[in-house]
Amino acid sequence: MKTGQKVRWAIWFFFILLFAGIVVLNTSGPDAVQSVVPETNTILEIFNKIFVGSLLLLSFLLFLIVPKTGFSKKMRPTERSYNLYCIVGMICGFCGLIATLLWPHWIIKTHLMWAIVMPWVLMNFYYATIQVVQKSNEFGDEKQELNMSSAAALTMGFTIPVMVVIFLFYENNILQGSLWFPYYFFTTIFVFSAMTLHLFKNE
Amino acid sequence: MKLKNNLRRCRFDHSEISQEDLARAVGVTRQTILSIEKGRFVPSTLLALKLAQFFGKSVEEIFYIVEDDNEEDNRKKY
């Protein structure tokens, strides 16, 4: 199966998942989820805090140290790293959406959402380090940058109706609290990464 | 108007250099070279000049403009 087809399948799967989530929330409501899942999990919360904190600290230290070492000469943006960046973004966004649907009361309180998004954050640190090493603000070559700009515009167009749907959920008390944020956050990451990869491979 | 190119021919004339090697030589990805060859991506002036420089040709020898059929019809109308 070609990458373009895989991306199209992933986008379709995302829509099906979103639709399934809407149906589940409409039929069961947030109270049903709350009764199954405990509100907080201290162990998971502590683990996620340590996991996210240590990874961020390590990434920041590497960001400061790596440009001064010989290893930095080997670092450059390649087609493979760009593809990986998009795929990691798609996986993080997708897993985040599933986690938000399955454990809506854990996702924020236990910092699970930050743990899920960490691989994508690390990829951003990697690219930021490359930019420091190469003393440029370019993310890739001109086509990659153009594709990212187009994907960003398309993502904005896509996330507006998603936000309208989330707003309607709040209006009808289907969603409560700060759940709009992980939904918006993971949808944006998923759509942006998928669109970027799709445009890069097919345009 | 559409921008077409002889990039593929230039590659074959230039010891059949691969897209990968050409991409590395001009500092872009293989996917970018592929898109230019297929006419899906219009390169910047800088990249066009780099490609021309690499093959030792002028930009016009590699890139050229063709009239769109619809555009031609529209012109005839007016």
Coordinates of N, CA and C in Angstrom, one line a residue, chain A residues 24-136:
Chain A
V24 N -20.9 7.4 21.3 CA -20.7 6.9 22.6 C -21.1 7.9 23.6
L25 N -20.6 9.2 23.4 CA -20.9 10.2 24.4 C -22.3 10.6 24.4
N26 N -22.9 10.5 23.2 CA -24.4 10.8 23.1 C -25.2 9.8 23.8
T27 N -24.8 8.5 23.7 CA -25.7 7.5 24.2 C -25.4 7.3 25.7
S28 N -24.1 7.3 26.1 CA -23.8 7.0 27.5 C -23.7 8.3 28.4
G29 N -23.2 9.4 27.8 CA -23.0 10.6 28.5 C -21.7 10.5 29.4
P30 N -21.2 11.6 29.9 CA -20.0 11.6 30.7 C -20.1 10.9 32.1
D31 N -21.4 10.9 32.6 CA -21.6 10.3 33.9 C -21.3 8.8 33.9
A32 N -21.7 8.2 32.8 CA -21.5 6.7 32.6 C -20.0 6.4 32.6
V33 N -19.2 7.3 32.0 CA -17.8 7.0 31.9 C -17.2 7.2 33.3
Q34 N -17.7 8.3 34.0 CA -17.2 8.6 35.3 C -17.4 7.5 36.3
S35 N -18.5 6.8 36.2 CA -18.8 5.7 37.1 C -17.9 4.5 36.9
V36 N -17.4 4.3 35.7 CA -16.5 3.2 35.4 C -15.1 3.5 35.8
V37 N -14.6 4.7 35.5 CA -13.2 5.1 35.7 C -13.1 5.9 37.0
P38 N -12.1 5.6 37.9 CA -11.9 6.4 39.1 C -11.5 7.8 38.7
E39 N -11.8 8.8 39.5 CA -11.5 10.1 39.1 C -10.0 10.4 39.0
T40 N -9.3 9.9 39.9 CA -7.8 10.2 39.9 C -7.0 8.9 40.1
N41 N -5.8 8.9 39.7 CA -5.0 7.8 39.9 C -3.6 8.4 40.3
T42 N -3.3 8.3 41.6 CA -2.1 9.0 42.1 C -0.8 8.5 41.5
I43 N -0.8 7.1 41.4 CA 0.5 6.5 40.9 C 0.7 6.9 39.5
L44 N -0.3 6.9 38.6 CA -0.2 7.3 37.2 C 0.2 8.7 37.1
E45 N -0.4 9.5 38.0 CA -0.1 11.0 38.0 C 1.4 11.2 38.3
I46 N 1.9 10.6 39.3 CA 3.3 10.8 39.7 C 4.2 10.2 38.6
F47 N 3.9 9.1 38.1 CA 4.7 8.5 37.0 C 4.7 9.4 35.8
N48 N 3.6 9.9 35.4 CA 3.6 10.8 34.3 C 4.3 12.1 34.5
K49 N 4.2 12.6 35.7 CA 4.9 13.9 36.1 C 6.4 13.6 35.9
I50 N 6.9 12.5 36.5 CA 8.4 12.2 36.4 C 8.8 12.0 35.0
F51 N 8.0 11.2 34.3 CA 8.3 10.8 32.9 C 8.4 12.1 32.0
V52 N 7.4 12.9 32.1 CA 7.3 14.1 31.2 C 8.4 15.1 31.7
G53 N 8.5 15.3 33.0 CA 9.5 16.3 33.5 C 10.9 15.9 33.1
S54 N 11.3 14.6 33.3 CA 12.6 14.1 33.0 C 12.9 14.2 31.5
L55 N 12.0 13.8 30.7 CA 12.2 13.9 29.3 C 12.4 15.3 28.8
L56 N 11.6 16.2 29.4 CA 11.7 17.7 29.0 C 13.1 18.2 29.4
L57 N 13.5 17.8 30.6 CA 14.8 18.3 31.1 C 15.9 17.8 30.3
L58 N 15.8 16.5 30.0 CA 16.9 15.8 29.2 C 16.9 16.5 27.8
S59 N 15.7 16.7 27.2 CA 15.7 17.3 25.8 C 16.3 18.7 25.9
F60 N 16.0 19.4 26.9 CA 16.5 20.8 27.0 C 18.0 20.8 27.2
L61 N 18.5 19.9 28.0 CA 20.0 19.8 28.2 C 20.6 19.4 26.9
L62 N 20.1 18.4 26.2 CA 20.6 18.0 24.9 C 20.6 19.1 23.9
F63 N 19.5 19.9 23.9 CA 19.3 21.1 23.1 C 20.5 22.1 23.3
L64 N 20.9 22.2 24.6 CA 22.0 23.1 24.9 C 23.4 22.5 24.6
I65 N 23.5 21.2 24.8 CA 24.8 20.5 24.8 C 25.2 20.1 23.3
V66 N 24.2 19.4 22.7 CA 24.5 18.8 21.4 C 25.1 19.8 20.3
P67 N 24.6 21.0 20.2 CA 25.2 21.9 19.2 C 26.7 22.2 19.4
K68 N 27.2 21.9 20.6 CA 28.6 22.2 20.9 C 29.5 20.9 20.7
T69 N 28.9 19.8 20.4 CA 29.6 18.6 20.2 C 29.8 18.2 18.7
G70 N 30.7 17.3 18.4 CA 30.9 16.8 17.1 C 29.7 16.1 16.5
F71 N 28.9 15.6 17.3 CA 27.8 14.8 16.9 C 26.8 15.7 16.0
S72 N 26.8 17.0 16.3 CA 25.9 17.9 15.7 C 26.1 18.0 14.2
K73 N 27.4 17.7 13.7 CA 27.7 17.7 12.3 C 26.9 16.6 11.5
K74 N 26.6 15.6 12.2 CA 25.8 14.5 11.6 C 24.4 14.8 11.5
M75 N 23.9 15.8 12.3 CA 22.5 16.1 12.3 C 22.1 17.0 11.2
R76 N 21.2 16.5 10.4 CA 20.6 17.3 9.3 C 19.2 16.8 9.0
P77 N 18.3 17.7 8.6 CA 17.0 17.3 8.3 C 16.9 16.4 7.0
T78 N 16.4 15.2 7.1 CA 16.4 14.4 5.9 C 14.9 14.0 5.6
E79 N 14.7 13.4 4.5 CA 13.4 13.0 4.1 C 12.8 12.0 5.1
R80 N 13.7 11.1 5.6 CA 13.3 10.1 6.6 C 12.8 10.8 7.9
S81 N 13.6 11.8 8.3 CA 13.3 12.4 9.6 C 12.0 13.2 9.5
Y82 N 11.8 13.8 8.3 CA 10.5 14.5 8.1 C 9.3 13.6 8.1
N83 N 9.5 12.5 7.4 CA 8.4 11.5 7.4 C 8.1 11.0 8.8
L84 N 9.2 10.7 9.5 CA 9.1 10.3 10.9 C 8.4 11.3 11.8
Y85 N 8.7 12.6 11.6 CA 8.1 13.7 12.3 C 6.5 13.6 12.1
C86 N 6.1 13.5 10.8 CA 4.7 13.4 10.5 C 4.0 12.2 11.1
I87 N 4.7 11.0 10.9 CA 4.1 9.8 11.4 C 4.0 9.8 13.0
V88 N 5.0 10.3 13.6 CA 5.0 10.4 15.1 C 3.8 11.3 15.5
G89 N 3.7 12.4 14.8 CA 2.6 13.4 15.1 C 1.2 12.7 14.9
M90 N 1.1 11.9 13.8 CA -0.2 11.2 13.6 C -0.5 10.2 14.7
I91 N 0.6 9.5 15.1 CA 0.4 8.4 16.1 C 0.0 9.1 17.5
C92 N 0.7 10.2 17.8 CA 0.5 10.8 19.1 C -0.9 11.4 19.1
G93 N -1.3 12.1 18.0 CA -2.6 12.7 17.9 C -3.7 11.6 18.0
F94 N -3.5 10.5 17.3 CA -4.5 9.5 17.3 C -4.6 8.8 18.6
C95 N -3.5 8.4 19.2 CA -3.5 7.8 20.6 C -4.1 8.8 21.6
G96 N -3.8 10.1 21.4 CA -4.3 11.1 22.4 C -5.9 11.1 22.3
L97 N -6.4 11.1 21.1 CA -7.8 11.1 20.9 C -8.5 9.8 21.5
I98 N -7.9 8.7 21.2 CA -8.4 7.4 21.8 C -8.4 7.5 23.3
A99 N -7.2 8.0 23.9 CA -7.1 8.1 25.4 C -8.2 9.1 25.9
T100 N -8.4 10.2 25.2 CA -9.4 11.1 25.7 C -10.8 10.6 25.6
L101 N -11.0 9.7 24.6 CA -12.4 9.1 24.6 C -12.5 8.0 25.7
L102 N -11.5 7.2 25.9 CA -11.6 6.1 26.8 C -11.5 6.6 28.3
W103 N -10.5 7.5 28.5 CA -10.3 8.0 29.9 C -10.4 9.5 30.1
P104 N -11.6 10.0 29.8 CA -11.7 11.5 29.9 C -11.4 12.1 31.2
H105 N -11.5 11.3 32.3 CA -11.3 11.9 33.6 C -9.8 11.7 34.1
W106 N -9.1 10.9 33.3 CA -7.7 10.7 33.6 C -6.8 11.6 32.8
I107 N -7.2 11.9 31.6 CA -6.3 12.5 30.6 C -5.7 13.8 31.0
I108 N -6.4 14.6 31.8 CA -5.8 15.9 32.2 C -5.3 15.7 33.6
K109 N -6.1 15.1 34.5 CA -5.7 15.1 35.9 C -4.4 14.3 36.2
T110 N -4.2 13.3 35.4 CA -2.9 12.4 35.6 C -1.8 12.9 34.6
H111 N -2.0 13.9 33.9 CA -1.0 14.5 33.0 C -0.7 13.4 31.8
L112 N -1.7 12.6 31.6 CA -1.5 11.5 30.6 C -1.3 12.2 29.2
M113 N -2.1 13.3 29.0 CA -2.0 13.9 27.7 C -0.6 14.4 27.3
W114 N 0.1 14.9 28.4 CA 1.5 15.3 28.1 C 2.4 14.2 27.9
A115 N 2.2 13.0 28.6 CA 3.0 11.8 28.3 C 2.8 11.3 26.9
I116 N 1.5 11.4 26.4 CA 1.2 10.9 25.1 C 1.9 11.7 24.0
V117 N 1.9 13.0 24.2 CA 2.4 13.9 23.2 C 4.0 14.1 23.2
M118 N 4.6 13.5 24.2 CA 6.1 13.6 24.4 C 6.9 13.2 23.1
P119 N 6.6 12.1 22.5 CA 7.4 11.8 21.3 C 7.4 12.9 20.2
W120 N 6.2 13.5 20.1 CA 6.1 14.6 19.1 C 6.9 15.8 19.5
V121 N 6.8 16.1 20.9 CA 7.6 17.2 21.4 C 9.1 17.0 21.2
L122 N 9.5 15.7 21.4 CA 10.9 15.4 21.3 C 11.4 15.6 19.8
M123 N 10.5 15.2 18.9 CA 10.8 15.5 17.5 C 11.0 16.9 17.2
N124 N 10.2 17.8 17.8 CA 10.3 19.2 17.7 C 11.6 19.7 18.3
F125 N 12.0 19.1 19.4 CA 13.3 19.5 20.0 C 14.4 19.1 19.0
Y126 N 14.3 18.0 18.4 CA 15.3 17.5 17.5 C 15.5 18.5 16.3
Y127 N 14.3 18.9 15.8 CA 14.4 19.9 14.7 C 14.9 21.3 15.1
A128 N 14.5 21.6 16.4 CA 15.0 22.9 16.9 C 16.5 22.9 17.1
T129 N 17.1 21.7 17.5 CA 18.5 21.5 17.6 C 19.2 21.7 16.3
I130 N 18.6 21.0 15.3 CA 19.2 21.1 13.9 C 19.2 22.6 13.5
Q131 N 18.2 23.3 13.8 CA 18.1 24.7 13.4 C 19.2 25.5 14.0
V132 N 19.5 25.2 15.3 CA 20.5 25.9 16.1 C 21.9 25.5 15.4
V133 N 22.1 24.3 15.2 CA 23.4 23.8 14.6 C 23.6 24.4 13.2
Q134 N 22.6 24.5 12.4 CA 22.8 25.0 11.1 C 22.6 26.5 11.0
K135 N 22.3 27.1 12.1 CA 22.0 28.6 12.2 C 21.1 29.0 11.1
S136 N 20.0 28.3 11.0 CA 18.9 28.7 10.1 C 17.6 28.5 10.7

